[in-house]
Coordinates of C-alpha atoms in Angstrom, one line a residue:
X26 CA -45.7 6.1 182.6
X27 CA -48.3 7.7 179.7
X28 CA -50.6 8.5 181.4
X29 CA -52.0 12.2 181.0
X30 CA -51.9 14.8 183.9
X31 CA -55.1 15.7 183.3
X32 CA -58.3 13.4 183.0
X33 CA -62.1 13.7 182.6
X34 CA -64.4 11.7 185.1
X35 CA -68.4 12.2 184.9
X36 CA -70.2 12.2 188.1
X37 CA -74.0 10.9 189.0
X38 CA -75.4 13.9 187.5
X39 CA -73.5 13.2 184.4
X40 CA -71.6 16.3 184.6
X41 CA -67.9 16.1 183.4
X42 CA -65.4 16.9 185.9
X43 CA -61.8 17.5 185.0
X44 CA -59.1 15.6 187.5
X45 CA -55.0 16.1 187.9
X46 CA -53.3 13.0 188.2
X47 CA -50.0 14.0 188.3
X48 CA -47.1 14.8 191.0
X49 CA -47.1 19.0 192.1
X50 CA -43.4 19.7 192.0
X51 CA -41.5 22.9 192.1
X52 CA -45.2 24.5 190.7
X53 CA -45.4 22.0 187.8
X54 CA -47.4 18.5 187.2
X55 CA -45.0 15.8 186.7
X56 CA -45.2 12.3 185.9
X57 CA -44.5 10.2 189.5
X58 CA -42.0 7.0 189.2
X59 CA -44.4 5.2 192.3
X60 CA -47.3 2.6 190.9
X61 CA -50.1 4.5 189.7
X62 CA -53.0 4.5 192.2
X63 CA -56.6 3.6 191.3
X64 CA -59.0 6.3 193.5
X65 CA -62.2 4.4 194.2
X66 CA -65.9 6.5 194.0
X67 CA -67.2 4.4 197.4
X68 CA -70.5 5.6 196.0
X69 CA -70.2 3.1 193.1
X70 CA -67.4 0.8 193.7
X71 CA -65.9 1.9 190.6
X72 CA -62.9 3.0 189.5
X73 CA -62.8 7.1 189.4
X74 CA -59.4 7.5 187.6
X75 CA -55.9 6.2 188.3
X76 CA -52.9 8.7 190.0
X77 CA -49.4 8.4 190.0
X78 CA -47.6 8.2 193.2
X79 CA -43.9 9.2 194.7
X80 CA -41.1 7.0 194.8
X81 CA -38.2 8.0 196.9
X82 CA -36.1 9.8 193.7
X83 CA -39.7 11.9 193.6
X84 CA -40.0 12.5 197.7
X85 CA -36.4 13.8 196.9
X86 CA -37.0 15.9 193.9
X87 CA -40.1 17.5 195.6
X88 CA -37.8 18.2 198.7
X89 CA -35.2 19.1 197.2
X90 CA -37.5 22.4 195.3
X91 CA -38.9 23.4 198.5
X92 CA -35.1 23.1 200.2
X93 CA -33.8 25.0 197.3
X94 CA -37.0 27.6 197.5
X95 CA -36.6 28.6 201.0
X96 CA -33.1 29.0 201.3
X97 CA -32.9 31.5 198.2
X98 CA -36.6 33.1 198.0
X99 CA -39.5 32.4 200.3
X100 CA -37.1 33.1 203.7
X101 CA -36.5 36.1 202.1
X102 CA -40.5 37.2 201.5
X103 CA -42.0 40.1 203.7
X104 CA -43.9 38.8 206.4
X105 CA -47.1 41.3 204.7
X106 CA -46.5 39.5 201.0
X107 CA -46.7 36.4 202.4
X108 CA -50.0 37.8 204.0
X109 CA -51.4 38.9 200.6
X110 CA -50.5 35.9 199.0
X111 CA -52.6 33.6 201.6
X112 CA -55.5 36.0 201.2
X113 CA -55.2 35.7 197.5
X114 CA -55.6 31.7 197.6
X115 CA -58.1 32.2 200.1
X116 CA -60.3 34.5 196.8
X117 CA -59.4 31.5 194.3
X118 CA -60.4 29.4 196.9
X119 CA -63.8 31.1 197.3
X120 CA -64.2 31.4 193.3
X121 CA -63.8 27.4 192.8
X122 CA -65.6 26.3 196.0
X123 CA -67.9 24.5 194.1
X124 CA -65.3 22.6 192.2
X125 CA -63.2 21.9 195.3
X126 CA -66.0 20.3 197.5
X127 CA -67.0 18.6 194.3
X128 CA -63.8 16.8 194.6
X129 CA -64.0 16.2 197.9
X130 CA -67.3 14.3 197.4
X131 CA -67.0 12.6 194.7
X132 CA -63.4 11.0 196.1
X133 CA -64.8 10.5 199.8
X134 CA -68.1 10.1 199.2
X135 CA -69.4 12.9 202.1
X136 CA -72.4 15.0 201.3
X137 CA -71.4 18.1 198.8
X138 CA -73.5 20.6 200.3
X139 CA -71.2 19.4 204.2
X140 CA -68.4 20.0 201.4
X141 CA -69.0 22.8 200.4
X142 CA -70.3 24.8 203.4
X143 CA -68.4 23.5 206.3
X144 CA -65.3 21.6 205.4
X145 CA -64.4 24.2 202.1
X146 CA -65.6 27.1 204.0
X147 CA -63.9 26.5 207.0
X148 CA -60.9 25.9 205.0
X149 CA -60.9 29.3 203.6
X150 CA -61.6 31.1 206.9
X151 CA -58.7 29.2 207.9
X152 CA -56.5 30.6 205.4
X153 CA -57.7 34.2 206.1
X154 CA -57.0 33.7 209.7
X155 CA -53.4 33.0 209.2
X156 CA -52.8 35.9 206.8
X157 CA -53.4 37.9 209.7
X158 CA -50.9 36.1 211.5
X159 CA -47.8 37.3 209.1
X160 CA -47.0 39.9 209.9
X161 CA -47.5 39.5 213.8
X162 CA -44.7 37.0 214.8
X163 CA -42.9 38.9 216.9
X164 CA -39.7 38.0 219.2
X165 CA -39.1 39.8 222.1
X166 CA -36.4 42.1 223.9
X167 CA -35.2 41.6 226.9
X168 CA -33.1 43.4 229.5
X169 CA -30.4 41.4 231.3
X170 CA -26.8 43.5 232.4
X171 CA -25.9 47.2 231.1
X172 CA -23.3 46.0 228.6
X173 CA -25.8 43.4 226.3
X174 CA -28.5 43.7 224.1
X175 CA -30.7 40.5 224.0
X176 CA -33.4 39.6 221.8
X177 CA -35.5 36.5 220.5
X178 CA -36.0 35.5 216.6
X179 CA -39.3 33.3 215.9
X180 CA -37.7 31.7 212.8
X181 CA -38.9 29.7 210.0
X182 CA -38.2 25.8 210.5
X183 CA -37.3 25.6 207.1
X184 CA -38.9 22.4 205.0
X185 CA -41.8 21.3 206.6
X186 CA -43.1 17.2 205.7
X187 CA -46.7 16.6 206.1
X188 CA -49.0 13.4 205.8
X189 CA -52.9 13.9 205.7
X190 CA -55.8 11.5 206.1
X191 CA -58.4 10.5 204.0
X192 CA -61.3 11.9 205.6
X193 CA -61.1 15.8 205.5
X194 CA -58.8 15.9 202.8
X195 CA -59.2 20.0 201.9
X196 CA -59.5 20.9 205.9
X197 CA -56.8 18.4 207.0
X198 CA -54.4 20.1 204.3
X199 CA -55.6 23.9 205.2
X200 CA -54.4 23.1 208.8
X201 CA -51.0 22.0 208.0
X202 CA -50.7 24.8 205.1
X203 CA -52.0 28.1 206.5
X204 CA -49.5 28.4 209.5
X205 CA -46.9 26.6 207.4
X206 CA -46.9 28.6 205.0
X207 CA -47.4 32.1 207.3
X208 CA -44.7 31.3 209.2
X209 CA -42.2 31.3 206.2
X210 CA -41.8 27.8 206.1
X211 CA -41.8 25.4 202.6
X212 CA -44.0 22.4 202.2
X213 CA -44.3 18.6 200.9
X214 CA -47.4 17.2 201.6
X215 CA -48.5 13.4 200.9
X216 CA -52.2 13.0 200.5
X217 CA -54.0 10.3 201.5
X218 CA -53.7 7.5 198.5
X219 CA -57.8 7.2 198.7
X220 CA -58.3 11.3 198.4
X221 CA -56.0 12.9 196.1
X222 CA -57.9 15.0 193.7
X223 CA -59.1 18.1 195.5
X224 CA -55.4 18.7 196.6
X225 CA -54.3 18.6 192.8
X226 CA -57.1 21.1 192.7
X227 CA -55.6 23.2 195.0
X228 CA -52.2 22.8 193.8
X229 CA -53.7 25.0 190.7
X230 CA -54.6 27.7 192.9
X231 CA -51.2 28.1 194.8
X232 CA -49.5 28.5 191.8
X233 CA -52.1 31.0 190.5
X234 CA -52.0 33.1 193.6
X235 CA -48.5 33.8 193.1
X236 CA -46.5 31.6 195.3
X237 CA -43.0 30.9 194.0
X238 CA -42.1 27.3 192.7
X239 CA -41.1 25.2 195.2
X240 CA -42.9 26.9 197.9
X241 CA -46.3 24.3 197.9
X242 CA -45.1 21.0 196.7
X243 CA -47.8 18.3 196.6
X244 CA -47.4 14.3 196.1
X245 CA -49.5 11.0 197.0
X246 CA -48.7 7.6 197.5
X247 CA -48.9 4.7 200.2
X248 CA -47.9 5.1 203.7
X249 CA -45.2 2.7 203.8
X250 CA -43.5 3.8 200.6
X251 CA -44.2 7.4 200.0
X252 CA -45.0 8.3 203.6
X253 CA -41.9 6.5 204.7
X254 CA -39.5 7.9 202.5
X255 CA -40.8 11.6 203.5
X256 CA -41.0 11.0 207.3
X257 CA -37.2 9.8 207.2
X258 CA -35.7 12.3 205.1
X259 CA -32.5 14.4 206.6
X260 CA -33.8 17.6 204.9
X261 CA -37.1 17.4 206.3
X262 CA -37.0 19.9 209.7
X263 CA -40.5 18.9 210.6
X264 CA -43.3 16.3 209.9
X265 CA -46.8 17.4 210.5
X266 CA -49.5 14.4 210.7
X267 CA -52.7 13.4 211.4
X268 CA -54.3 10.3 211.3
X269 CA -53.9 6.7 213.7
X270 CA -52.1 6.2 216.4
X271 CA -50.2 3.0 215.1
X272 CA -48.9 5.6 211.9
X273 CA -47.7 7.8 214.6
X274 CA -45.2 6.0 215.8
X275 CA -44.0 5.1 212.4
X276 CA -43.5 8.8 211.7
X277 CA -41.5 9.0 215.3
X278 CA -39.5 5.9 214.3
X279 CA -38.8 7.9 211.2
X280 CA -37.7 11.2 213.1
X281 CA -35.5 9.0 216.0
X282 CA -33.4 6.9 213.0
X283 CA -33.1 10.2 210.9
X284 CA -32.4 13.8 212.0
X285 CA -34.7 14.0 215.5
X286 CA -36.7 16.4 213.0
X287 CA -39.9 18.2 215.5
X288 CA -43.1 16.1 215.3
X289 CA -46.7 17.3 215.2
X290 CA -49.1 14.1 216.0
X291 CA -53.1 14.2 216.2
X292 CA -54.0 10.8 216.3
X293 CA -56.6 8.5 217.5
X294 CA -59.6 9.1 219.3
X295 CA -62.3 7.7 221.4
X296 CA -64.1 10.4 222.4
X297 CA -66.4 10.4 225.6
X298 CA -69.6 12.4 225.9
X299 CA -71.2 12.1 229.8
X300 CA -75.4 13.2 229.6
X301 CA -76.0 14.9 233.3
X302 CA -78.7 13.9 234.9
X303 CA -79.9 17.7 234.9
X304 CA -79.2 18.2 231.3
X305 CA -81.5 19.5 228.6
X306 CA -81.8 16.0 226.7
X307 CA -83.5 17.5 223.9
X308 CA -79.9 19.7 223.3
X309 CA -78.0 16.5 224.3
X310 CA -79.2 14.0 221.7
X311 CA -78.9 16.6 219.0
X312 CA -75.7 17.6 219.8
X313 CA -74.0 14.3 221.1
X314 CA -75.9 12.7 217.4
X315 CA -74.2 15.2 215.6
X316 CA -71.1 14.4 217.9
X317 CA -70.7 11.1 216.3
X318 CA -72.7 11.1 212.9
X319 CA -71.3 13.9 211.3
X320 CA -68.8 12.8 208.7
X321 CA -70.4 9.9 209.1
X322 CA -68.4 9.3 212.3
X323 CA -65.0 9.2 210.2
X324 CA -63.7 11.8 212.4
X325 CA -60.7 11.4 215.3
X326 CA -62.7 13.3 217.7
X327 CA -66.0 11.4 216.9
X328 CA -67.7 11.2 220.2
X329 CA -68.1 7.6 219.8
X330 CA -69.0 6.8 223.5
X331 CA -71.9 7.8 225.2
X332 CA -72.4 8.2 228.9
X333 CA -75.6 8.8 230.4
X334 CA -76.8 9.5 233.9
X335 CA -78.2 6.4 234.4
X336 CA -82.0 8.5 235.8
X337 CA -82.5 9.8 232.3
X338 CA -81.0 6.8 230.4
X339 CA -84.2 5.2 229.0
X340 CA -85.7 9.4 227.8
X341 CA -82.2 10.5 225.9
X342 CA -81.9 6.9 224.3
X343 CA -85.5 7.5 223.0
X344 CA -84.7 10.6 222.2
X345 CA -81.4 10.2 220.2
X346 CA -83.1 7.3 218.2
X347 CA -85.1 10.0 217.1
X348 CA -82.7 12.2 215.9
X349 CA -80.6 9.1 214.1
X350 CA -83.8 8.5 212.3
X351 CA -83.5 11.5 210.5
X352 CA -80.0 11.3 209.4
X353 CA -80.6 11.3 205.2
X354 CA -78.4 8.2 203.4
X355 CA -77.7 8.7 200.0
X356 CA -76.2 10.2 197.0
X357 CA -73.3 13.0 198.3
X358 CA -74.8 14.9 195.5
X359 CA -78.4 15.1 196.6
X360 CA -78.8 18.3 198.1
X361 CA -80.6 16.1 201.1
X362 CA -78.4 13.5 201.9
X363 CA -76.9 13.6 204.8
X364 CA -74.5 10.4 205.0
X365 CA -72.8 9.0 202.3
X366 CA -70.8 5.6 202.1
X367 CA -67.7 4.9 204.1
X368 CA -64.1 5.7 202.7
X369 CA -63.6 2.3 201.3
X370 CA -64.1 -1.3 200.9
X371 CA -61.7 -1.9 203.9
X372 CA -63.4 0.0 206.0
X373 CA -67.0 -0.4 205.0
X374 CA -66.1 -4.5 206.4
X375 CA -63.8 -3.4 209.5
X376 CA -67.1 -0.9 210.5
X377 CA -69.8 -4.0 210.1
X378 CA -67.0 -6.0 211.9
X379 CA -67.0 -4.2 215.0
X380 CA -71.1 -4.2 215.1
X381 CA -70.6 -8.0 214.6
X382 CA -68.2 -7.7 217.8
X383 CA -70.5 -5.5 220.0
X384 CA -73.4 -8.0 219.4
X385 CA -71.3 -10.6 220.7
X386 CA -69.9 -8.7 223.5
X387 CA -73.3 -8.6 224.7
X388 CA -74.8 -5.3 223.6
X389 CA -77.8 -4.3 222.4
X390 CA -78.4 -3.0 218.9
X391 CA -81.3 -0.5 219.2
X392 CA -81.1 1.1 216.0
X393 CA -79.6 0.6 213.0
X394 CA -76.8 -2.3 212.2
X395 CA -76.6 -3.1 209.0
X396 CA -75.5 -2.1 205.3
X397 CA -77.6 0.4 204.1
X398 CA -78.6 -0.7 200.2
X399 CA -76.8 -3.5 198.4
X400 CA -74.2 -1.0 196.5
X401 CA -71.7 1.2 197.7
X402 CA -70.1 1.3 201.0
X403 CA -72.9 2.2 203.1
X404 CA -73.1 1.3 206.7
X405 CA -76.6 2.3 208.6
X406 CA -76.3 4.6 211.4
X407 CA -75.5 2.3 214.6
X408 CA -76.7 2.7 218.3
X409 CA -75.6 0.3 221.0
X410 CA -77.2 0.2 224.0
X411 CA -76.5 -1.8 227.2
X412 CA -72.8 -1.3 226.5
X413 CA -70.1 -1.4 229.6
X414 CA -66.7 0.7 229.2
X415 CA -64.8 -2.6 229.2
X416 CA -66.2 -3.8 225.6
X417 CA -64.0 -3.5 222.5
X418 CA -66.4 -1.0 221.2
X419 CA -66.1 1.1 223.9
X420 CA -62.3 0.8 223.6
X421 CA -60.9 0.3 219.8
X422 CA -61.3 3.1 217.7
X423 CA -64.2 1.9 215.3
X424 CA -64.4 5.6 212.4
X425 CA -67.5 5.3 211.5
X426 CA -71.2 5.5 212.3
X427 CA -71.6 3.4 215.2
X428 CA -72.1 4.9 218.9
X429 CA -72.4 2.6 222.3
X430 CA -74.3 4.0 225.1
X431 CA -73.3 3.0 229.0
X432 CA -75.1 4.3 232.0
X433 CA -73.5 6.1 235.0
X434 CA -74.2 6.8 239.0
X435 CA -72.4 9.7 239.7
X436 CA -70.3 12.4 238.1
X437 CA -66.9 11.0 239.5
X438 CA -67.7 7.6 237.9
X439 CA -69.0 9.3 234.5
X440 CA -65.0 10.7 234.5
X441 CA -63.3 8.1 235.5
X442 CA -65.1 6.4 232.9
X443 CA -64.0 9.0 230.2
X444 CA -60.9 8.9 231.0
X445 CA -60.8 4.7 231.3
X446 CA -59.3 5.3 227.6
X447 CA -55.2 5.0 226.0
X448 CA -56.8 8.0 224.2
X449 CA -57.7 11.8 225.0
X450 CA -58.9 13.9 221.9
X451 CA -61.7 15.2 223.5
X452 CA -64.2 15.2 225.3
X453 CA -68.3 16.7 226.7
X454 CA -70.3 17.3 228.9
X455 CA -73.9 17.9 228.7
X456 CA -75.7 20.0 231.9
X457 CA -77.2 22.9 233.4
X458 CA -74.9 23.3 236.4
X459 CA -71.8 25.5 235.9
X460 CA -70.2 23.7 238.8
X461 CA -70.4 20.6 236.8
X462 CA -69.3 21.9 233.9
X463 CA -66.5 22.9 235.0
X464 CA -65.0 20.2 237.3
X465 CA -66.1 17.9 234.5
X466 CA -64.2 20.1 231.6
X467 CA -60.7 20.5 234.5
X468 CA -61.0 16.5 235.2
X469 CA -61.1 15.1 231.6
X470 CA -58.1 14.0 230.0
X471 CA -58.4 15.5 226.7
X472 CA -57.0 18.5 225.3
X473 CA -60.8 19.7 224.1
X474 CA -64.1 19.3 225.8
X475 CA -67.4 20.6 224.9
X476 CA -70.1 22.0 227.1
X477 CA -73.7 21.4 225.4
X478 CA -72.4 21.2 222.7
X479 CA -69.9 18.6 220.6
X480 CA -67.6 19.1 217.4
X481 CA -67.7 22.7 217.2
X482 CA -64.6 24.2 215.9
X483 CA -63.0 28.1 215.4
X484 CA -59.9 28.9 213.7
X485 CA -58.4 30.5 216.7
X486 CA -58.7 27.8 218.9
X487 CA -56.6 25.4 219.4
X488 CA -56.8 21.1 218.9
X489 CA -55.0 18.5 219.4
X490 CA -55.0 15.4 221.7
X491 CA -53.9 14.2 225.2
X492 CA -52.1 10.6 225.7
X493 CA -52.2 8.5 222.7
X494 CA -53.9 10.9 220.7
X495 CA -50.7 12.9 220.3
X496 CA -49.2 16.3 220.8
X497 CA -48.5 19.6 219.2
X498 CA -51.5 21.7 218.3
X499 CA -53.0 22.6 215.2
X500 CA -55.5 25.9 214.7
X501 CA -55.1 29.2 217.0
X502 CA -52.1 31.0 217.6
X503 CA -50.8 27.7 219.8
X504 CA -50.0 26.6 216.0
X505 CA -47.3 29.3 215.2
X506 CA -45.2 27.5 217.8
X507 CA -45.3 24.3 215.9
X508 CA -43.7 25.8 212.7
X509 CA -41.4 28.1 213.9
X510 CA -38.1 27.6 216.5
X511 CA -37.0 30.5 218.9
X512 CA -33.1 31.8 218.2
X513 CA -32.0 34.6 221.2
X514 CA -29.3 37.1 220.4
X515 CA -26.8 38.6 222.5
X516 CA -25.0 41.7 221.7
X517 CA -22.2 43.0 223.4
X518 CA -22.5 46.8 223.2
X519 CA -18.7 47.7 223.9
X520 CA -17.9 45.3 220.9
X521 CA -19.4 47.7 218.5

């Protein structure tokens, strides 16, 4: 393929932006053998450049230079350098901000300024909090009989394989490389084939900050292909991924018919938030709005079902109208929007689909429903009332802006309605009682649940999913476990 690494795309401002297009192998761009890839603004419905994907002879050239890279340097780096050099990509990080959440809009089509100030910010805390971590992976000693000396290793895994989603693409990435790459491990990471360019980005930096070749290695290409080849290769030691449920067993059947390599799954979601009848409804509808709008509900934890006490139904509903009214569509580079389009054509029609399904099913539309302009892939901010826990929109995972609303009795049927689900992200609870709180936070089925509050997220603690949402856990010190594998040693003192 001709095609040049580096291209120039011009965004709605009619500022020039320069883009990578290439393969990040071994610390250099190189041409990919896979189709080239056309990235899509869903803004315009144009074509933003085109990017060359992986074949399998490129999944094993880029596995091969992280193999090769572990075994004869980055094992070998102090546990402080590594440190240093996580901090330092965490400065260059800082420095291009701008540039990276530019990226990150202009191939998703979220708001900049969200960009910019939660998922690129958040990023780099994330990659400061694990440069603490370093040097503080610790085994332990441990007194069994007189004669022995016994003590645990937390090793490196090795090569670690990773698959991202489309719809954080910097944060996704941050959460697989920080504790990845603080643990001593190497990394090949596919990004999504609809958000590539702020990882080639990024690939810039690590190279800047010092890392050695082969430590960061990052490619793109389609799921069945790219993704495939990387989930079933024998040098992998560990595939990290996030995104649906169906892919998730794909990357398990890839790990069973290979080399059992450890798994790390956050998948699906369909998120329950239960209104009490004592809560502070004002709170509730901002937060539980924010719970499912933000990102413009292209998020695995979206809080896509509401359910409300059924004494207060007819106030929140009013109430959280209110606050979807003010939800800003619009160009991701106006400083005021709030909501741009949806990821794609595919899923711009599988979002109006399921509104098409909930009106037949028999709920209510009370606000919103329908494409938002006649150009890009904008879907209005949707609220169903009237909804029952049995409807496929209370059910099917629908990623994006479109919310049903169910009443409830009692706290015991509000949980046994959460938890009605195959999935178990998360979870919340709105209400004043700390007894409710509580019971409602130990009786969900999901490994996070809010109290008065909904998609708030900390670098040290931990996420990741119950039942069909999958297992392992990203963020927090829980996430050192995932990347690293405990060796004990046994000494026999007369021996020496």
């Amino acid at each position: 393929m001709t095609q040049k690494n580096i291209q120039t795309v011009r965004l709605s401002s009619g500022k020039e932006i320069e883009v990578f297009t290439h393969l990040f192998i071994n610390n250099e761009f190189v041409p990919g053998h896979g189709p080239l890839i056309e990235t899509i603004n869903p803004v315009t419905e144009q074509v933003i450049c085109s990017v060359h994907s992986a074949d399998e002879n490129d999944v094993n050239a880029a596995v091969f230079a992280a193999k090769t890279c572990f075994q004869t340097t980055w094992r070998k780096v102090a546990p402080v350098e590594r440190g240093r050099l996580l901090n330092r990509l965490a400065d260059l990080m800082e420095r291009d901000k701008n540039e990276l959440a530019t990226l990150d809009a202009l191939d998703n089509g979220k708001a900049f300024t969200i960009a910019r100030d939660v998922d690129i910010t958040d990023s780099i805390a994330c990659f400061r909090y694990y440069a603490g971590w370093a040097d503080k992976i610790h085994g332990k000693t441990m007194d069994t009989t007189f004669d022995k000396i016994c003590y645990t290793r937390h090793e490196a895994l090795g090569v670690v394989g990773a698959i991202i989603p489309w719809n954080y693409p910097t944060m996704m990435a941050t959460w697989k490389f920080a504790p990845a790459l603080a643990t001593g491990n190497c990394i090949v990471l596919k990004t999504s084939e609809l958000t590539p360019l702020s990882l080639y980005k990024f690939a810039t930096l690590c190279k800047e900050a010092g890392f050695p070749p082969g430590t960061v290695n990052i490619i793109t290409g389609y799921g069945h292909t790219t993704g495939a080849y990387l989930s079933a290769h024998p040098d992998i030691s560990k595939m990290a991924f996030t995104g649906s449920t169906s892919t998730g067993r794909k990357i398990m059947d890839g790990s069973s018919t290979s080399n059992l390599k450890k798994l790390q799954l956050e998948l699906g979601g369909k998120s329950a938030q239960i209104v009490c009848a004592d809560a502070n409804l004002q709170l509730a509808a901002v937060q539980s709005a924010g719970g499912i709008f933000n990102n413009h509900g292209q998020s695995c934890n979206a809080g896509s079902r509401i359910l409300v006490h059924e004494s207060v139904h007819d106030e929140f509903v009013g109430l959280f109208i209110e606050e979807a009214k003010k939800i800003k569509l619009g160009d991701p580079f106006d400083e005021d929007t709030f909501q741009g389009p949806l990821i794609s054509k595919g899923q711009f029609e599988k979002v109006l689909g399921y509104i098409d399904i909930g009106k037949k099913e028999g709920a209510k539309v009370a606000f919103g429903g329908n494409r938002w302009g006649d150009k890009g892939y904008y879907v209005e901010p949707t609220v169903f009332i009237h909804c029952n826990n049995k409807m496929r929109i209370m059910q099917e995972e629908i990623f994006g802006p479109v919310v049903g609303i169910a009443t409830f009795k009692t706290v015991e049927e509000a949980i046994a309605l959460a938890n009605d689900s195959v999935y178990g992200l998360a979870g919340g609870v709105y209400t004043k009682s700390l007894d409710t709180a509580i019971t409602v936070s130990n009786e969900l089925q999901a490994g996070t649940v809010w109290v008065n509050a909904f998609d708030v997220f900390d670098q040290s603690t931990p996420f990741g999913g119950y039942k069909q949402s999958g297992f392992g856990k990203e963020l927090g010190k829980y996430a050192l476990q995932e990347y690293t594998q405990v060796k004990v040693v046994k000494i026999l003192r007369d021996g020496l």
